[in-house]
């Protein structure tokens, strides 16, 4: 999602981010370095070097901070972002547990009780190996 516009709202003590058609708030308290009344935001702009997916702000002290749109969406609990984040976390955890498991991939797929792309690839590899073996004893066919 691209950021179209960014405004530093000192009254609300938050950045107002316009991305797509939605307007989202991101509080100063969540930003690092944190703007304060004695060190306010001097300048804020959409960062084109980051593909308009982040904004950069400069404080009076000269400190600079950057906030990515993902942080803003996560703070505002955007359903799509939360779904993607949860799916990613579950995938990483499943991969970690599979590496630690003593079960083979095929056994994990069998226990899951459903066909999957991984199961299909295991079967394809098995069938390729079987087709290369010479037939002994006449077999069928």
PDB file of C-alpha atoms in Angstrom, residues 6-109:
ATOM      1  CA  UNK A   6       1.317  12.586   5.563  1.00  0.00           C
ATOM      2  CA  UNK A   7       0.556  15.335   8.083  1.00  0.00           C
ATOM      3  CA  UNK A   8       2.041  15.880  11.547  1.00  0.00           C
ATOM      4  CA  UNK A   9      -0.922  16.788  13.798  1.00  0.00           C
ATOM      5  CA  UNK A  10       0.531  18.312  16.958  1.00  0.00           C
ATOM      6  CA  UNK A  11      -2.877  18.814  18.562  1.00  0.00           C
ATOM      7  CA  UNK A  12      -3.643  15.086  18.381  1.00  0.00           C
ATOM      8  CA  UNK A  13       0.045  14.227  18.866  1.00  0.00           C
ATOM      9  CA  UNK A  14      -0.141  11.857  15.917  1.00  0.00           C
ATOM     10  CA  UNK A  15       0.789  11.513  12.275  1.00  0.00           C
ATOM     11  CA  UNK A  16      -2.161  11.457   9.887  1.00  0.00           C
ATOM     12  CA  UNK A  17      -1.371   9.001   7.110  1.00  0.00           C
ATOM     13  CA  UNK A  18      -3.456   8.850   3.951  1.00  0.00           C
ATOM     14  CA  UNK A  19      -2.900   5.548   2.165  1.00  0.00           C
ATOM     15  CA  UNK A  20      -5.192   4.572  -0.667  1.00  0.00           C
ATOM     16  CA  UNK A  21      -8.605   5.873   0.336  1.00  0.00           C
ATOM     17  CA  UNK A  22      -8.128   5.415   4.074  1.00  0.00           C
ATOM     18  CA  UNK A  23      -6.896   7.921   6.640  1.00  0.00           C
ATOM     19  CA  UNK A  24      -5.002   6.373   9.533  1.00  0.00           C
ATOM     20  CA  UNK A  25      -3.473   7.825  12.689  1.00  0.00           C
ATOM     21  CA  UNK A  26      -0.090   6.855  14.098  1.00  0.00           C
ATOM     22  CA  UNK A  27       0.668   8.357  17.537  1.00  0.00           C
ATOM     23  CA  UNK A  28       3.915  10.141  18.269  1.00  0.00           C
ATOM     24  CA  UNK A  29       4.331   7.842  21.288  1.00  0.00           C
ATOM     25  CA  UNK A  30       4.881   4.829  18.974  1.00  0.00           C
ATOM     26  CA  UNK A  31       7.498   6.592  16.849  1.00  0.00           C
ATOM     27  CA  UNK A  32      11.246   6.374  17.497  1.00  0.00           C
ATOM     28  CA  UNK A  33      12.722   8.912  18.093  1.00  0.00           C
ATOM     29  CA  UNK A  34       9.672  10.200  19.899  1.00  0.00           C
ATOM     30  CA  UNK A  35       8.542  13.767  19.173  1.00  0.00           C
ATOM     31  CA  UNK A  36       7.875  15.843  22.309  1.00  0.00           C
ATOM     32  CA  UNK A  37       6.715  19.349  23.155  1.00  0.00           C
ATOM     33  CA  UNK A  38      10.355  20.473  23.615  1.00  0.00           C
ATOM     34  CA  UNK A  39      11.436  18.605  20.449  1.00  0.00           C
ATOM     35  CA  UNK A  40       8.537  18.876  17.952  1.00  0.00           C
ATOM     36  CA  UNK A  41       8.326  17.618  14.372  1.00  0.00           C
ATOM     37  CA  UNK A  42       9.963  20.153  12.059  1.00  0.00           C
ATOM     38  CA  UNK A  43       9.399  18.338   8.769  1.00  0.00           C
ATOM     39  CA  UNK A  44       7.545  15.216   7.625  1.00  0.00           C
ATOM     40  CA  UNK A  45       7.413  13.751   4.118  1.00  0.00           C
ATOM     41  CA  UNK A  46       6.545  10.599   2.201  1.00  0.00           C
ATOM     42  CA  UNK A  47       9.839   8.828   1.556  1.00  0.00           C
ATOM     43  CA  UNK A  48      10.162   8.199  -2.187  1.00  0.00           C
ATOM     44  CA  UNK A  49      13.401   6.236  -1.671  1.00  0.00           C
ATOM     45  CA  UNK A  50      11.352   3.608   0.171  1.00  0.00           C
ATOM     46  CA  UNK A  51       8.814   3.364  -2.632  1.00  0.00           C
ATOM     47  CA  UNK A  52       6.250   5.620  -0.923  1.00  0.00           C
ATOM     48  CA  UNK A  53       5.685   2.810   1.600  1.00  0.00           C
ATOM     49  CA  UNK A  54       7.146   4.798   4.509  1.00  0.00           C
ATOM     50  CA  UNK A  55       7.348   8.343   5.790  1.00  0.00           C
ATOM     51  CA  UNK A  56      10.279  10.170   7.350  1.00  0.00           C
ATOM     52  CA  UNK A  57      10.122  12.935   9.922  1.00  0.00           C
ATOM     53  CA  UNK A  58      12.749  15.317  11.262  1.00  0.00           C
ATOM     54  CA  UNK A  59      12.647  16.769  14.784  1.00  0.00           C
ATOM     55  CA  UNK A  60      13.878  20.231  15.815  1.00  0.00           C
ATOM     56  CA  UNK A  61      16.910  18.585  17.431  1.00  0.00           C
ATOM     57  CA  UNK A  62      17.881  17.166  14.021  1.00  0.00           C
ATOM     58  CA  UNK A  63      16.993  13.573  14.898  1.00  0.00           C
ATOM     59  CA  UNK A  64      15.328  11.684  12.079  1.00  0.00           C
ATOM     60  CA  UNK A  65      12.917   8.773  12.139  1.00  0.00           C
ATOM     61  CA  UNK A  66      11.177   6.604   9.569  1.00  0.00           C
ATOM     62  CA  UNK A  67       7.876   4.730   9.949  1.00  0.00           C
ATOM     63  CA  UNK A  68       6.831   2.011   7.487  1.00  0.00           C
ATOM     64  CA  UNK A  69       3.192   1.663   6.403  1.00  0.00           C
ATOM     65  CA  UNK A  70       3.128  -1.857   7.907  1.00  0.00           C
ATOM     66  CA  UNK A  71       3.684  -0.360  11.378  1.00  0.00           C
ATOM     67  CA  UNK A  72       0.822   2.071  10.824  1.00  0.00           C
ATOM     68  CA  UNK A  73      -1.520  -0.683   9.576  1.00  0.00           C
ATOM     69  CA  UNK A  74      -0.566  -2.968  12.458  1.00  0.00           C
ATOM     70  CA  UNK A  75      -1.187  -0.207  15.002  1.00  0.00           C
ATOM     71  CA  UNK A  76      -4.612   0.500  13.473  1.00  0.00           C
ATOM     72  CA  UNK A  77      -5.354  -3.248  13.450  1.00  0.00           C
ATOM     73  CA  UNK A  78      -6.048  -3.452   9.739  1.00  0.00           C
ATOM     74  CA  UNK A  79      -7.739  -6.871   9.239  1.00  0.00           C
ATOM     75  CA  UNK A  80      -5.807  -7.745   6.084  1.00  0.00           C
ATOM     76  CA  UNK A  81      -2.475  -6.894   7.671  1.00  0.00           C
ATOM     77  CA  UNK A  82      -3.288  -8.799  10.863  1.00  0.00           C
ATOM     78  CA  UNK A  83      -4.365 -11.843   8.833  1.00  0.00           C
ATOM     79  CA  UNK A  84      -1.133 -11.803   6.826  1.00  0.00           C
ATOM     80  CA  UNK A  85       0.948 -11.332   9.983  1.00  0.00           C
ATOM     81  CA  UNK A  86      -0.806 -14.217  11.745  1.00  0.00           C
ATOM     82  CA  UNK A  87      -0.405 -16.481   8.703  1.00  0.00           C
ATOM     83  CA  UNK A  88       3.305 -15.647   8.541  1.00  0.00           C
ATOM     84  CA  UNK A  89       3.795 -16.352  12.262  1.00  0.00           C
ATOM     85  CA  UNK A  90       1.937 -19.671  12.007  1.00  0.00           C
ATOM     86  CA  UNK A  91       3.981 -20.692   8.964  1.00  0.00           C
ATOM     87  CA  UNK A  92       7.276 -19.905  10.689  1.00  0.00           C
ATOM     88  CA  UNK A  93       6.203 -21.810  13.801  1.00  0.00           C
ATOM     89  CA  UNK A  94       5.056 -24.827  11.741  1.00  0.00           C
ATOM     90  CA  UNK A  95       8.364 -24.894   9.856  1.00  0.00           C
ATOM     91  CA  UNK A  96      10.301 -24.669  13.121  1.00  0.00           C
ATOM     92  CA  UNK A  97       8.345 -27.547  14.648  1.00  0.00           C
ATOM     93  CA  UNK A  98       8.711 -29.683  11.486  1.00  0.00           C
ATOM     94  CA  UNK A  99      12.499 -29.254  11.632  1.00  0.00           C
ATOM     95  CA  UNK A 100      12.521 -30.408  15.274  1.00  0.00           C
ATOM     96  CA  UNK A 101      10.114 -33.296  14.639  1.00  0.00           C
ATOM     97  CA  UNK A 102      11.346 -36.845  14.145  1.00  0.00           C
ATOM     98  CA  UNK A 103       8.456 -37.576  11.763  1.00  0.00           C
ATOM     99  CA  UNK A 104       8.971 -37.692   8.026  1.00  0.00           C
ATOM    100  CA  UNK A 105       7.168 -35.193   5.810  1.00  0.00           C
ATOM    101  CA  UNK A 106       5.035 -37.941   4.417  1.00  0.00           C
ATOM    102  CA  UNK A 107       3.938 -38.994   7.917  1.00  0.00           C
ATOM    103  CA  UNK A 108       3.084 -35.416   8.869  1.00  0.00           C
ATOM    104  CA  UNK A 109       0.959 -35.071   5.723  1.00  0.00           C
TER     105      UNK A 109
END
